[in-house]
């Protein structure tokens, strides 16, 4: 979601390429609360649904779903941005369809990881802004420290919303807050509006 400058026609400057308060890095920092869980593909399972309907996907079932590739910029709330990262996986909208969940009836999503981490999102946002559950990074399996075997990728929000080692996407009619949101971070987390903390 970069500004296109079609209106003024002026060339993009580096400061135009990242949201306010962000700095570009070529590194790929690792930010994890606690140790990385080791989840092998043979036991990995993704559960998507709400209280009434849910579906679980084994690794093989997940691999059998239509796969997409995207190139997106990452924006961490600790001020680093990494541009042009390429990921492959399955659109969350595809998972919602397979699980037969109605995002209007249960609009609040909580992404839960294999360890004690969760983050809240809006189900319809995950569809509209093409969030994915990704299993490859730059054409290779995602390294464990970056969330392998599978992580959520929510390109339009700060990176804490992209839960690593995602295990469950749970929809509900009422909102529940995740790990950082409970700890004072912004409920929505739009980097372009600099929504870092509650009240921003
Ligand atoms: N399961 C889990 N997912 C997580 C985190 C975490 O601690 N646990 N940290 C979040 C934060 S704050 C950021 S910035 C990104 C970091 O992703 P990276 O380590 O691949 O750079 O993961 C997000 N997803
Ligand atoms: Mo972060």
PDB file of C-alpha atoms in Angstrom, residues 101-108 123-124 128 171-173:
ATOM      1  CA  UNK A 101     -17.887 -19.304   8.528  1.00  0.00           C
ATOM      2  CA  UNK A 102     -19.958 -16.179   8.177  1.00  0.00           C
ATOM      3  CA  UNK A 103     -17.754 -13.157   8.855  1.00  0.00           C
ATOM      4  CA  UNK A 104     -20.834 -10.973   9.316  1.00  0.00           C
ATOM      5  CA  UNK A 105     -22.259 -13.089  12.112  1.00  0.00           C
ATOM      6  CA  UNK A 106     -18.895 -13.534  13.804  1.00  0.00           C
ATOM      7  CA  UNK A 107     -16.839 -10.481  12.807  1.00  0.00           C
ATOM      8  CA  UNK A 108     -14.109 -10.677  15.462  1.00  0.00           C
ATOM      9  CA  UNK A 123     -12.504 -11.053  10.061  1.00  0.00           C
ATOM     10  CA  UNK A 124     -13.727  -8.958   7.151  1.00  0.00           C
ATOM     11  CA  UNK A 128     -10.570  -7.367   2.235  1.00  0.00           C
ATOM     12  CA  UNK A 171     -14.104 -16.048  14.981  1.00  0.00           C
ATOM     13  CA  UNK A 172     -16.662 -14.809  17.456  1.00  0.00           C
ATOM     14  CA  UNK A 173     -19.521 -12.357  17.871  1.00  0.00           C
TER      15      UNK A 173
END
